[in-house]
mmCIF file of C-alpha atoms in Angstrom:
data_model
loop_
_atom_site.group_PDB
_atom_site.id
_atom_site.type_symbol
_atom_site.label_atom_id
_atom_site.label_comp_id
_atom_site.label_asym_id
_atom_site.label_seq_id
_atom_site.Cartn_x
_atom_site.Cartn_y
_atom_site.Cartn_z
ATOM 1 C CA UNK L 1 133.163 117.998 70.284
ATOM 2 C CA UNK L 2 132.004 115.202 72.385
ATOM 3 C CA UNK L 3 128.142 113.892 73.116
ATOM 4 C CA UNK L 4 127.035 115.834 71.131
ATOM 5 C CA UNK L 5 123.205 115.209 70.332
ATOM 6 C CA UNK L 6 123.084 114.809 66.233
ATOM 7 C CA UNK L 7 119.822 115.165 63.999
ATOM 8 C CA UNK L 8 119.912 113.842 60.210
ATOM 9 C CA UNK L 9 118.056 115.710 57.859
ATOM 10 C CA UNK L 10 116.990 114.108 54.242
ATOM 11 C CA UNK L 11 115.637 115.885 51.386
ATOM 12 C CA UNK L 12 111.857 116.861 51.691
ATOM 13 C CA UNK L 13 110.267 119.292 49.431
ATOM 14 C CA UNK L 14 107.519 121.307 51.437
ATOM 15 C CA UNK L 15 104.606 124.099 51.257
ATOM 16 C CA UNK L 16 105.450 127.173 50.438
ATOM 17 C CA UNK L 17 105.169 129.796 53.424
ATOM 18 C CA UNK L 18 102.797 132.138 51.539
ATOM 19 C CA UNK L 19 100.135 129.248 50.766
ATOM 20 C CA UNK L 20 100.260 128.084 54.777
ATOM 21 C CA UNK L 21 100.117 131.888 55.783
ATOM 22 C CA UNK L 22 97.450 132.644 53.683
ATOM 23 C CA UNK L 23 95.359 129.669 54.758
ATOM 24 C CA UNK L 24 95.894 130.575 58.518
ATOM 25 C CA UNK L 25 94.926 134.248 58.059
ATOM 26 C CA UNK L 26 91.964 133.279 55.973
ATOM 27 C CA UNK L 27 90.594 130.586 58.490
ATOM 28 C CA UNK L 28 91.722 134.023 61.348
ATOM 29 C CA UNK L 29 88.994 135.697 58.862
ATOM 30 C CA UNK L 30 86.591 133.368 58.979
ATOM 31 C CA UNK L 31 86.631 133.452 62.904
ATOM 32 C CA UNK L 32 87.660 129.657 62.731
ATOM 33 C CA UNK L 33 90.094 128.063 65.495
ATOM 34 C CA UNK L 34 93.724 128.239 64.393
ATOM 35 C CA UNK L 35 94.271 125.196 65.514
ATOM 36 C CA UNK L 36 94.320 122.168 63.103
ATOM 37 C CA UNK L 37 94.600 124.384 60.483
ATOM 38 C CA UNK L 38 98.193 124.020 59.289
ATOM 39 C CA UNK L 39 98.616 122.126 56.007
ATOM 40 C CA UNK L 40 100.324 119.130 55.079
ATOM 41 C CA UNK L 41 100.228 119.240 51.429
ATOM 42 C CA UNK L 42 103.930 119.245 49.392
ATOM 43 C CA UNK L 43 104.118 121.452 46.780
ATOM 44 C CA UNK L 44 107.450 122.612 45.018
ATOM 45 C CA UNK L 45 109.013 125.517 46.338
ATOM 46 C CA UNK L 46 110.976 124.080 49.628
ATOM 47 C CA UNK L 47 114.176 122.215 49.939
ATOM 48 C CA UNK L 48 114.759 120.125 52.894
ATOM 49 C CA UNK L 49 112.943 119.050 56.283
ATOM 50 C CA UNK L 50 114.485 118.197 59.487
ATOM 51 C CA UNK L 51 113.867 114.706 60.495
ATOM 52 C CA UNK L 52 114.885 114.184 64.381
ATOM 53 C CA UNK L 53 117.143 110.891 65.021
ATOM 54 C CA UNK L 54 118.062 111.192 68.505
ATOM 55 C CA UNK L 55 119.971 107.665 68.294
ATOM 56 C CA UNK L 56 123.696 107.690 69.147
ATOM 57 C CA UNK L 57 124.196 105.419 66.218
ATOM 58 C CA UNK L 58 122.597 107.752 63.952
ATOM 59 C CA UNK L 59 124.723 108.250 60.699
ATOM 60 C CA UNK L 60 126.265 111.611 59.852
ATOM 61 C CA UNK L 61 127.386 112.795 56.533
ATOM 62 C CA UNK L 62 130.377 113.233 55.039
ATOM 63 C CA UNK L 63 129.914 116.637 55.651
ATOM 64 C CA UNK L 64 133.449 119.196 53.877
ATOM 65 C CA UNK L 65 130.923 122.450 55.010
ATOM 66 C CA UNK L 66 130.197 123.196 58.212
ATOM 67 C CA UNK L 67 128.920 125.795 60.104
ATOM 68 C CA UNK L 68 129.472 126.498 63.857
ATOM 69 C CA UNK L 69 126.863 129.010 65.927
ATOM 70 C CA UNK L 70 129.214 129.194 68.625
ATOM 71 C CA UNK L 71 127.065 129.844 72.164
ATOM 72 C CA UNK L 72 128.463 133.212 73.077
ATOM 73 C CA UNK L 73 125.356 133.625 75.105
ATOM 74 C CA UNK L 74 123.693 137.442 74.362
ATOM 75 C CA UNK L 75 125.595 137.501 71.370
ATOM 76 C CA UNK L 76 126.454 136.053 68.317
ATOM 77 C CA UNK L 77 129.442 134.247 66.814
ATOM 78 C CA UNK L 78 129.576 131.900 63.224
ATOM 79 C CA UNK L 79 132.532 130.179 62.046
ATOM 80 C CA UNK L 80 132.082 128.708 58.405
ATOM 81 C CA UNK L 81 134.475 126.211 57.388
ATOM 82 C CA UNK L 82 134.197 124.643 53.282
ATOM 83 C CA UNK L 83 137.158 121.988 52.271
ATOM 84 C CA UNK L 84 139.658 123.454 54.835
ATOM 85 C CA UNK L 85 139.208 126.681 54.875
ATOM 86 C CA UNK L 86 137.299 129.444 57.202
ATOM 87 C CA UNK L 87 135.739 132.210 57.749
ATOM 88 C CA UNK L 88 134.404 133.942 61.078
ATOM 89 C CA UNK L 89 131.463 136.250 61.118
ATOM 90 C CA UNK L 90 131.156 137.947 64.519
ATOM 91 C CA UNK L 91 132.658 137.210 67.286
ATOM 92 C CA UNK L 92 130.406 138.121 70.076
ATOM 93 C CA UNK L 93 131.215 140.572 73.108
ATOM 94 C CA UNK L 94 134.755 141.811 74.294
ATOM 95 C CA UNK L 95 134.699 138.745 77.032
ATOM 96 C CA UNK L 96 134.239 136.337 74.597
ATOM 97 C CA UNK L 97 137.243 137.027 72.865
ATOM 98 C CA UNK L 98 139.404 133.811 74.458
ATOM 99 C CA UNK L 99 136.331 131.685 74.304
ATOM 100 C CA UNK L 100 136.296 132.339 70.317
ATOM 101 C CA UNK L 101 139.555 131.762 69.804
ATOM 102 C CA UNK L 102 139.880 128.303 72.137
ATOM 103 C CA UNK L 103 136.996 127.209 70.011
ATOM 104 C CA UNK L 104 138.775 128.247 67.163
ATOM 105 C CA UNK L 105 142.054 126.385 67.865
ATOM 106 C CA UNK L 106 139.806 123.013 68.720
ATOM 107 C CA UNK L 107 138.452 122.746 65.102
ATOM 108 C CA UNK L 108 142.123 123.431 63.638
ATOM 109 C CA UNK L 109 141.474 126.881 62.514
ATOM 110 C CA UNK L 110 145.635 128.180 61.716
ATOM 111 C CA UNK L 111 144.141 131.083 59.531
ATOM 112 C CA UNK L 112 140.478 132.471 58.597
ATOM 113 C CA UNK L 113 140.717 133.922 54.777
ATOM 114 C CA UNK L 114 137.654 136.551 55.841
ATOM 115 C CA UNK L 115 136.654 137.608 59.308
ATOM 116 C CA UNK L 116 133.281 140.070 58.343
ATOM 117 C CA UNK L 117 132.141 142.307 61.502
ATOM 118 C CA UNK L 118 128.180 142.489 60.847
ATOM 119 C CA UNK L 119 128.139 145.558 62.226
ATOM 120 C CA UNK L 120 129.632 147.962 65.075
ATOM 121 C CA UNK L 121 127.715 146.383 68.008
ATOM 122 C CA UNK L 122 129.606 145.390 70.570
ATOM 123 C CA UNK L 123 127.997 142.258 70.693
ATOM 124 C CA UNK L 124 129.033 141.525 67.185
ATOM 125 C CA UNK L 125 132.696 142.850 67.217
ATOM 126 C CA UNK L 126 133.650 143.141 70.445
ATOM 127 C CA UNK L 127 135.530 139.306 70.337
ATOM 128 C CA UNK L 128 136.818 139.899 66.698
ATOM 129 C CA UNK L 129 139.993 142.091 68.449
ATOM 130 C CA UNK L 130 140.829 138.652 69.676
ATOM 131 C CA UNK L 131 140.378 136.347 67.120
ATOM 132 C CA UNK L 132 142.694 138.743 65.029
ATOM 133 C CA UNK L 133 145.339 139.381 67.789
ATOM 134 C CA UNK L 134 145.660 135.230 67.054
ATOM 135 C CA UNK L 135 145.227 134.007 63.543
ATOM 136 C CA UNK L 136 146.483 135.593 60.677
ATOM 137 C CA UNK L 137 143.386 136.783 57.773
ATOM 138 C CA UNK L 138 143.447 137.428 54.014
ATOM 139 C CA UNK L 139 140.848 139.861 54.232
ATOM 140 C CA UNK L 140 138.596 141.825 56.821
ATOM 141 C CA UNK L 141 135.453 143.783 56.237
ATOM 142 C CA UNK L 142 132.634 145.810 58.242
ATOM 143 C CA UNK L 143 130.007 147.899 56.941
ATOM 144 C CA UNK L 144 132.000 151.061 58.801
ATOM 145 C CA UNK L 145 135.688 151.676 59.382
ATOM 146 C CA UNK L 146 135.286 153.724 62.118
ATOM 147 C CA UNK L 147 133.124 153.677 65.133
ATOM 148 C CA UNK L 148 133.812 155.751 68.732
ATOM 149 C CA UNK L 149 133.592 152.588 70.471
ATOM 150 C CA UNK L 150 136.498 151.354 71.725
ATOM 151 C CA UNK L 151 136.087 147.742 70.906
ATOM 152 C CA UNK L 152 135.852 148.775 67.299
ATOM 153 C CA UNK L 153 138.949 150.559 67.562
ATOM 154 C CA UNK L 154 140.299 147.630 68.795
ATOM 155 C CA UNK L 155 139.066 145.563 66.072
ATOM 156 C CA UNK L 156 140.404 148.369 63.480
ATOM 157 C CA UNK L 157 143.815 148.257 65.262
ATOM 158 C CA UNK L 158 144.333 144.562 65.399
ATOM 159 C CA UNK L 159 143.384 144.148 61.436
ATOM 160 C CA UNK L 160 146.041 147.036 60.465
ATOM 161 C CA UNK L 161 149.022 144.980 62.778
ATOM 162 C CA UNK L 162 148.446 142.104 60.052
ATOM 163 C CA UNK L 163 149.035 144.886 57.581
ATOM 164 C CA UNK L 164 145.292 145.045 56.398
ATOM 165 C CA UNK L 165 142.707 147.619 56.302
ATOM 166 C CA UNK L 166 138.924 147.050 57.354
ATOM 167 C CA UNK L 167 137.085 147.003 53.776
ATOM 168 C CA UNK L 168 133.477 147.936 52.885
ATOM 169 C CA UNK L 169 132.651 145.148 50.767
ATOM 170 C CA UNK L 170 129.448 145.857 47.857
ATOM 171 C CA UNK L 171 126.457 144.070 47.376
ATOM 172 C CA UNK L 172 126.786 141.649 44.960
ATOM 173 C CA UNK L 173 130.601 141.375 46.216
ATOM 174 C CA UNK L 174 131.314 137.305 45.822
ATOM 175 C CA UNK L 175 134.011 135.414 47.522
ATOM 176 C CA UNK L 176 134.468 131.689 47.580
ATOM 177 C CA UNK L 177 135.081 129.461 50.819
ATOM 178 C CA UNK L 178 136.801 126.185 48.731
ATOM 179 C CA UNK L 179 134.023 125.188 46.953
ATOM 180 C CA UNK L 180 131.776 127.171 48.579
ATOM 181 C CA UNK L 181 130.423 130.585 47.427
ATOM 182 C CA UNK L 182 129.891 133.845 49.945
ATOM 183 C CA UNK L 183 127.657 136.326 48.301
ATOM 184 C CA UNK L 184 126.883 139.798 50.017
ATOM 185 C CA UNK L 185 123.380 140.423 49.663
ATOM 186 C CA UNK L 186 123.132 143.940 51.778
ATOM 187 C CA UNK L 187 122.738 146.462 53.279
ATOM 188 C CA UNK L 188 121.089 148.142 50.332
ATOM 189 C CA UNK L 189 120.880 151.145 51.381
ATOM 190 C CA UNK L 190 122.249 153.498 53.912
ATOM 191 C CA UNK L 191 120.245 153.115 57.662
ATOM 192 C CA UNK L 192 121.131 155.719 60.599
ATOM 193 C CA UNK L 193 120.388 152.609 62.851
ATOM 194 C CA UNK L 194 123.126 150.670 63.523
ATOM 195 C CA UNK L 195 120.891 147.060 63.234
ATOM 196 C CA UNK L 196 120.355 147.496 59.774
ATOM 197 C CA UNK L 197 123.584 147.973 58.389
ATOM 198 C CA UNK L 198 124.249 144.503 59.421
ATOM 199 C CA UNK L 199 126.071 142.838 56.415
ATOM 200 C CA UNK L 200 124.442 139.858 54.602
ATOM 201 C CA UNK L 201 125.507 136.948 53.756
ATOM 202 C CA UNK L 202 124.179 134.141 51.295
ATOM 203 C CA UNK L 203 126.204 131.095 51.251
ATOM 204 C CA UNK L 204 125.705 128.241 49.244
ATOM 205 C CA UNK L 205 127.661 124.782 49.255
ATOM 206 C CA UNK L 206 126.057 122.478 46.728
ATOM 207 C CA UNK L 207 122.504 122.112 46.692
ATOM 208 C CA UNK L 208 122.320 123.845 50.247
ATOM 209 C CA UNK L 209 122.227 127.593 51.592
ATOM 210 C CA UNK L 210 122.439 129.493 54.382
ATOM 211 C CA UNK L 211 121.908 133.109 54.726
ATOM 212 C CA UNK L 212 123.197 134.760 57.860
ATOM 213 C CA UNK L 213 121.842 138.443 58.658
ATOM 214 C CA UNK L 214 123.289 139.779 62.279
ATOM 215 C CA UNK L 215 120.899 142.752 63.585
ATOM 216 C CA UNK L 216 119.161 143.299 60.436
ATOM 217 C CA UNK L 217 115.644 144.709 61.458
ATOM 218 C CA UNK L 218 112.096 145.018 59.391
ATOM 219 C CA UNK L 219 113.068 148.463 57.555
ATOM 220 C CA UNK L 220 116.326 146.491 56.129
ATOM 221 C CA UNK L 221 114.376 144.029 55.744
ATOM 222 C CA UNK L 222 111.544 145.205 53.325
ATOM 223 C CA UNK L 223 114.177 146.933 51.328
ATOM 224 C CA UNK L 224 116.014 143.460 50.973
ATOM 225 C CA UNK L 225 113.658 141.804 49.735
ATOM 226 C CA UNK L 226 111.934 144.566 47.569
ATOM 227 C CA UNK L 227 115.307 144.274 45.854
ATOM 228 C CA UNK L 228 114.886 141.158 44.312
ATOM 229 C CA UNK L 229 117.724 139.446 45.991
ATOM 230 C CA UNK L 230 118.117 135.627 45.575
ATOM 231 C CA UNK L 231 116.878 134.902 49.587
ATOM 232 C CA UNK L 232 116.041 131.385 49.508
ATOM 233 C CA UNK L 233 117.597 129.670 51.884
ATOM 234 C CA UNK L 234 117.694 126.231 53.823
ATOM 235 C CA UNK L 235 119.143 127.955 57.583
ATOM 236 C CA UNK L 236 118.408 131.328 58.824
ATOM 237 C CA UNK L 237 120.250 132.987 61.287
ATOM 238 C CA UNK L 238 117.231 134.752 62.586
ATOM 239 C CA UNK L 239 117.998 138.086 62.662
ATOM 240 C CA UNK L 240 118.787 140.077 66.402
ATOM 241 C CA UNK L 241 118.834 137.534 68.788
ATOM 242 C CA UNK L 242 115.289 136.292 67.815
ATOM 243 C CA UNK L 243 113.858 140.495 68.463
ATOM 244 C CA UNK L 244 110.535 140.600 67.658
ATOM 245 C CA UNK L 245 112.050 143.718 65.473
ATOM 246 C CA UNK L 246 113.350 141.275 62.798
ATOM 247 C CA UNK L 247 112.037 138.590 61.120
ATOM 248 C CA UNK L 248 108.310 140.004 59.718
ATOM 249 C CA UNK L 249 106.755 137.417 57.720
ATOM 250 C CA UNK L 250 107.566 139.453 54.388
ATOM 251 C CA UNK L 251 110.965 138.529 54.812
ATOM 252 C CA UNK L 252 110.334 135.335 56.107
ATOM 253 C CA UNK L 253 108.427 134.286 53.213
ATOM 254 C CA UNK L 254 111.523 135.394 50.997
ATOM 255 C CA UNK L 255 113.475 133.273 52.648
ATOM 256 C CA UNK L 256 111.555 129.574 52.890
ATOM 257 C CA UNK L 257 113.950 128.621 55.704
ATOM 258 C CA UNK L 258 113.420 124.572 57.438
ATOM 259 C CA UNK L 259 115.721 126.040 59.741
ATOM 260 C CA UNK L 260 115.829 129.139 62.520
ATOM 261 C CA UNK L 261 119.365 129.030 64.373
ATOM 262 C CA UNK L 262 118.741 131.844 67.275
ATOM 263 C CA UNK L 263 122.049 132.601 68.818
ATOM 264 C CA UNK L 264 120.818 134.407 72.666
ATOM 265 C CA UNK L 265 121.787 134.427 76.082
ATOM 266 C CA UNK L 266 119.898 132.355 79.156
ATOM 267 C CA UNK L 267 117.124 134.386 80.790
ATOM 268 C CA UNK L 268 118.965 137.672 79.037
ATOM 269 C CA UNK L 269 117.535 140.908 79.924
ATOM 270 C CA UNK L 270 116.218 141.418 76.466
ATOM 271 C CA UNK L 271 113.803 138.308 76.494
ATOM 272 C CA UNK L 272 114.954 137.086 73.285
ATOM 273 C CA UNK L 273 113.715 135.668 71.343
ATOM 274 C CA UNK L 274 110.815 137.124 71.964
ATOM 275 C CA UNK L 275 107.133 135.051 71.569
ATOM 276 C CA UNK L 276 106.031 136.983 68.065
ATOM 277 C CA UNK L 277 109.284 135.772 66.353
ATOM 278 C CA UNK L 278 108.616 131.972 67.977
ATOM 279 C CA UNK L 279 105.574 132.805 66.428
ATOM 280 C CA UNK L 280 105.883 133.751 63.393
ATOM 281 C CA UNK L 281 108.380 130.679 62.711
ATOM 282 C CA UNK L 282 105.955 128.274 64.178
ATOM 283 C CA UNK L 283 103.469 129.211 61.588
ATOM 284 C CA UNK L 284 105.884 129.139 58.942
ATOM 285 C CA UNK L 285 107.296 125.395 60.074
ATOM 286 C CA UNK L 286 110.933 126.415 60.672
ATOM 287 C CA UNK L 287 112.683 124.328 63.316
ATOM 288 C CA UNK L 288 114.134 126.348 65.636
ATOM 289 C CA UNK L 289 117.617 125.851 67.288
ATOM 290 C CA UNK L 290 118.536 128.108 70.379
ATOM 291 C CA UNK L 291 122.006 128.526 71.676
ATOM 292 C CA UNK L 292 120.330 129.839 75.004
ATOM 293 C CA UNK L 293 119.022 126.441 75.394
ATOM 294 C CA UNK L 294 121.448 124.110 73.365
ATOM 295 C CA UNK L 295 124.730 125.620 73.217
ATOM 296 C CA UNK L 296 127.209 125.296 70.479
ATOM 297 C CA UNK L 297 124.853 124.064 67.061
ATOM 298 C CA UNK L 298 126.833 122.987 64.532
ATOM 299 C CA UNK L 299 125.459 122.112 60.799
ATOM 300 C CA UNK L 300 127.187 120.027 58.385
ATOM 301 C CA UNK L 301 126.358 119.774 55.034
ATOM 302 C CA UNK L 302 127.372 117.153 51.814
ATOM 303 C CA UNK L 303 125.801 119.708 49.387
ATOM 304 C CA UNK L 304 122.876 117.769 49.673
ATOM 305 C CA UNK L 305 121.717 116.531 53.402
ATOM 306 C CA UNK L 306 122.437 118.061 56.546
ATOM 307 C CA UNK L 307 123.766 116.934 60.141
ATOM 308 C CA UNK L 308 122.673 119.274 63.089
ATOM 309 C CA UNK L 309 124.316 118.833 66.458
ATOM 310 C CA UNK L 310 123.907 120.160 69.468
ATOM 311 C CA UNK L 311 125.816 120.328 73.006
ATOM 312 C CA UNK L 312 122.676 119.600 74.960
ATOM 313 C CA UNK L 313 119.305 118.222 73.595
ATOM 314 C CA UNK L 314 116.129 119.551 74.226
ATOM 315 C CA UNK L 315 112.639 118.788 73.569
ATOM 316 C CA UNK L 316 111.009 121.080 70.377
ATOM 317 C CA UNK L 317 108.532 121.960 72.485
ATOM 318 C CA UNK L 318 111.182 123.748 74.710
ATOM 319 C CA UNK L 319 112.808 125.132 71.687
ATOM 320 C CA UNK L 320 109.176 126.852 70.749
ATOM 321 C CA UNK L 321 107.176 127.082 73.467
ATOM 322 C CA UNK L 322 104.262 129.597 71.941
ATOM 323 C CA UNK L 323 100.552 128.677 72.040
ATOM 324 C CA UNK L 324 99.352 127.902 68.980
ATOM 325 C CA UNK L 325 96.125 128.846 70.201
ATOM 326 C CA UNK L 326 97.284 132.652 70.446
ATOM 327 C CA UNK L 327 98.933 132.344 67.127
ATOM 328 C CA UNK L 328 100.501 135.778 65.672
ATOM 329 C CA UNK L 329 98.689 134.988 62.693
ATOM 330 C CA UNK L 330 95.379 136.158 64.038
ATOM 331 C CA UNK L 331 96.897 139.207 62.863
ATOM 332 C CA UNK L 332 95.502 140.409 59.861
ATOM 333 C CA UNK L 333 97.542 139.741 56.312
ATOM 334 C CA UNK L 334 97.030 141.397 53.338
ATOM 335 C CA UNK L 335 97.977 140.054 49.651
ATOM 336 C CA UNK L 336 98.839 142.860 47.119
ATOM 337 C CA UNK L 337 99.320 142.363 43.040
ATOM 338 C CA UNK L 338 102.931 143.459 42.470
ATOM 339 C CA UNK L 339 100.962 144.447 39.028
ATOM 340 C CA UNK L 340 98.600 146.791 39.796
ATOM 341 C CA UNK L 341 100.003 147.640 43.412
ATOM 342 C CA UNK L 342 96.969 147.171 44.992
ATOM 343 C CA UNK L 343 96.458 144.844 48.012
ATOM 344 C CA UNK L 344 93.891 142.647 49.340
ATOM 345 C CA UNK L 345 92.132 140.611 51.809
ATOM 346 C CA UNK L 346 93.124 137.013 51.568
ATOM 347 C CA UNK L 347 89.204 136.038 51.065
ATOM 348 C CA UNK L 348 88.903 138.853 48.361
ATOM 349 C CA UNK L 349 87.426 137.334 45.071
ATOM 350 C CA UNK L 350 89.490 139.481 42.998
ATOM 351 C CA UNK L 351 93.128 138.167 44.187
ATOM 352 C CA UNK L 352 95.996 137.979 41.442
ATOM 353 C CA UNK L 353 97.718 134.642 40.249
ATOM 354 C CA UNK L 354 100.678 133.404 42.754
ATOM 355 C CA UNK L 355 102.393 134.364 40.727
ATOM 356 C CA UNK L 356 101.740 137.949 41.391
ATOM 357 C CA UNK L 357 101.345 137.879 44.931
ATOM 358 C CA UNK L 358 103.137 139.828 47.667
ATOM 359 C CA UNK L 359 102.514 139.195 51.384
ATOM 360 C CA UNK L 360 102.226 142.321 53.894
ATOM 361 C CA UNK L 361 102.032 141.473 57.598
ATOM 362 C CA UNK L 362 99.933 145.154 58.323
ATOM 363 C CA UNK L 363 97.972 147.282 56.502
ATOM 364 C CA UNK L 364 100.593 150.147 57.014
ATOM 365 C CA UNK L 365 103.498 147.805 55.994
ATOM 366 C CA UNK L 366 101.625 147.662 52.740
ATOM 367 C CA UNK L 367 101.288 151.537 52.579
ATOM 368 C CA UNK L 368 104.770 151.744 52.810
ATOM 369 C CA UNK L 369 104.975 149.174 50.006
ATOM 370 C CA UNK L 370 103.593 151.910 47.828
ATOM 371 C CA UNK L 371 100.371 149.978 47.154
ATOM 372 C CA UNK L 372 96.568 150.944 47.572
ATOM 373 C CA UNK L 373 93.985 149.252 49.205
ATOM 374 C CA UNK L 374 91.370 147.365 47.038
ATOM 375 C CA UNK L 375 87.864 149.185 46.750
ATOM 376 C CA UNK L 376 85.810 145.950 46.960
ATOM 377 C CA UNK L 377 87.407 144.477 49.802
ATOM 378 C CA UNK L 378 88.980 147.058 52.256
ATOM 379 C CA UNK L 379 86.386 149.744 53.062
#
């Protein structure tokens, strides 16, 4: 696409989330001002850090992955592409059907081996219909194969003219995109809400990862996580449109992102993203890309550095306009021992190694954990 506004990223290893969370939430305890109080320090346990180069002349890598968060405004829309070939998750609302598959047909796309619905939202399937009515697919998938919407009826009846069925792929299901690999991390379990059946991708092309999670809300979450799933990744699509019902900072801290891609509509009814997910990933120093703001975002990737660009630039402090003064992290945080499942205040003397650590965002999200408060430090 043309002027485009590119960013070039170069390796940068960087503080673990836990360590800068549980230095906020102490200083929060000791009644100190947030601000100032972020850390600098590298430590291993990071990957890469975005370095802006807003310079037309700025080099881009020789980038065979890419991955396009194409603006469907109060939706959301990914096409992957790895040595050739591609694969579309989403493909936002019934109206955006044409405006997929134009974008589609501009990056050469004849024929997408997967097309994955993340779930039965019409936001998420509704442009899918489309996209199949146009290019042929190897293989489609959904976490459902029926739904009494109409536009996933539509989506069910365009996959079975190309002679396929929808498929409910497993977790630990692993496809690869050329020399790319697709891993489904979840749904774990089964969820009555919709949101959290959202399927979940981990994709990794070299040294880099990306990990791409629809609607998925806290409950899905927690359960994600507590499964010991490999969730370390460089980009996150943050999770429903940037809801303040996704994204806690358990998950977060799984994760380790450098990157937040928020895929949302201009001033949509919703207010996504909402300030306590800017929040959150302003404490956590993930650099946050909005399609509300910047349109198309494209990353590219060499398996080692990464090219962002963007249809429009705009200022970070646009991108994440929260206080920092009002930081969510004045919320309390609690540390538990995943070997004695009891949790703690982060100034208790009596915390476990690192090593042994869990964060909890609440007290009750620590209940549900199945841990006990400590005696010497939570009265």
């Amino acid at each position: 696409m043309e002027n485009w506004n590119k960013e070039k990223v170069t390796p940068k290893r960087k503080t673990g989330l836990l360590q800068r969370l549980l230095s906020l939430a102490a200083a929060a305890a000791l009644a100190l001002s947030l601000v100032g109080c972020g850390s600098s320090a590298v430590v291993p346990g990071g990957s890469a850090d975005v370095v802006p180069n807003p310079s037309s002349t700025a080099a881009s890598v020789d980038a065979p992955f890419e991955m396009h968060f194409i603006d469907v405004g109060q939706a959301l829309s990914v096409l992957v592409e790895c040595d050739g070939q591609f694969m579309l998750y989403d493909g936002g609302n019934v109206d955006d059907g044409s405006l997929v598959v134009s974008y589609l047909q501009k990056q050469g796309v004849e024929e997408l081996q997967y097309v994955f619905c993340s779930h039965a939202h019409e936001d998420h399937v509704g442009g899918l219909a489309a996209a199949l009515a146009y290019f042929p697919a190897n293989h489609v998938y959904s976490p459902v194969t029926e739904a009494s919407t109409k536009c996933f009826r539509d989506f069910v009846k365009y996959t079975q003219q190309q002679g396929l069925q929808v498929e409910v792929p497993a977790v630990g299901t692993v496809w690869p995109l050329g020399s790319a690999t697709v891993t489904m991390l979840g749904p774990v379990t089964q969820y009555s809400e919709t949101n959290n059946t959202s399927l979940v991708l981990r994709i990794d092309y070299g040294n880099t990862s990306f990990l791409l999670t629809g609607d998925m809300e806290n409950t899905a979450e927690t359960d994600l996580v507590n499964s010991g799933a490999n969730l370390k990744a460089d980009v996150l699509q943050v999770g429903h449109h940037g809801s303040s019902t996704s994204t806690s900072y358990l998950f977060l801290n799984a994760v380790l992102p450098e990157m937040g891609v928020i895929s949302c509509g201009t001033g949509n009814k919703y207010g996504h993203p909402h300030e306590e997910t800017l929040s959150i990933l302003r404490d956590a120093k993930v650099d946050v890309y909005r399609t509300d703001l910047q349109g198309t975002i494209t990353i590219s990737s060499d398996g080692q550095n990464f090219t962002v660009g963007t249809e429009r630039f705009v200022p970070d402090s646009q991108l994440n306009p929260t206080d920092p003064s009002s930081s969510s992290t004045a919320q309390q945080a609690y540390i538990g021992n995943v070997n004695s499942k009891k949790f703690h205040l982060p100034t208790c003397p009596n915390l476990p190694a690192e090593k042994n650590q869990v964060l909890f965002s609440s007290y009750d999200e620590a209940i549900a954990a199945g841990y006990t408060p400590c005696a010497s430090c939570i009265k």
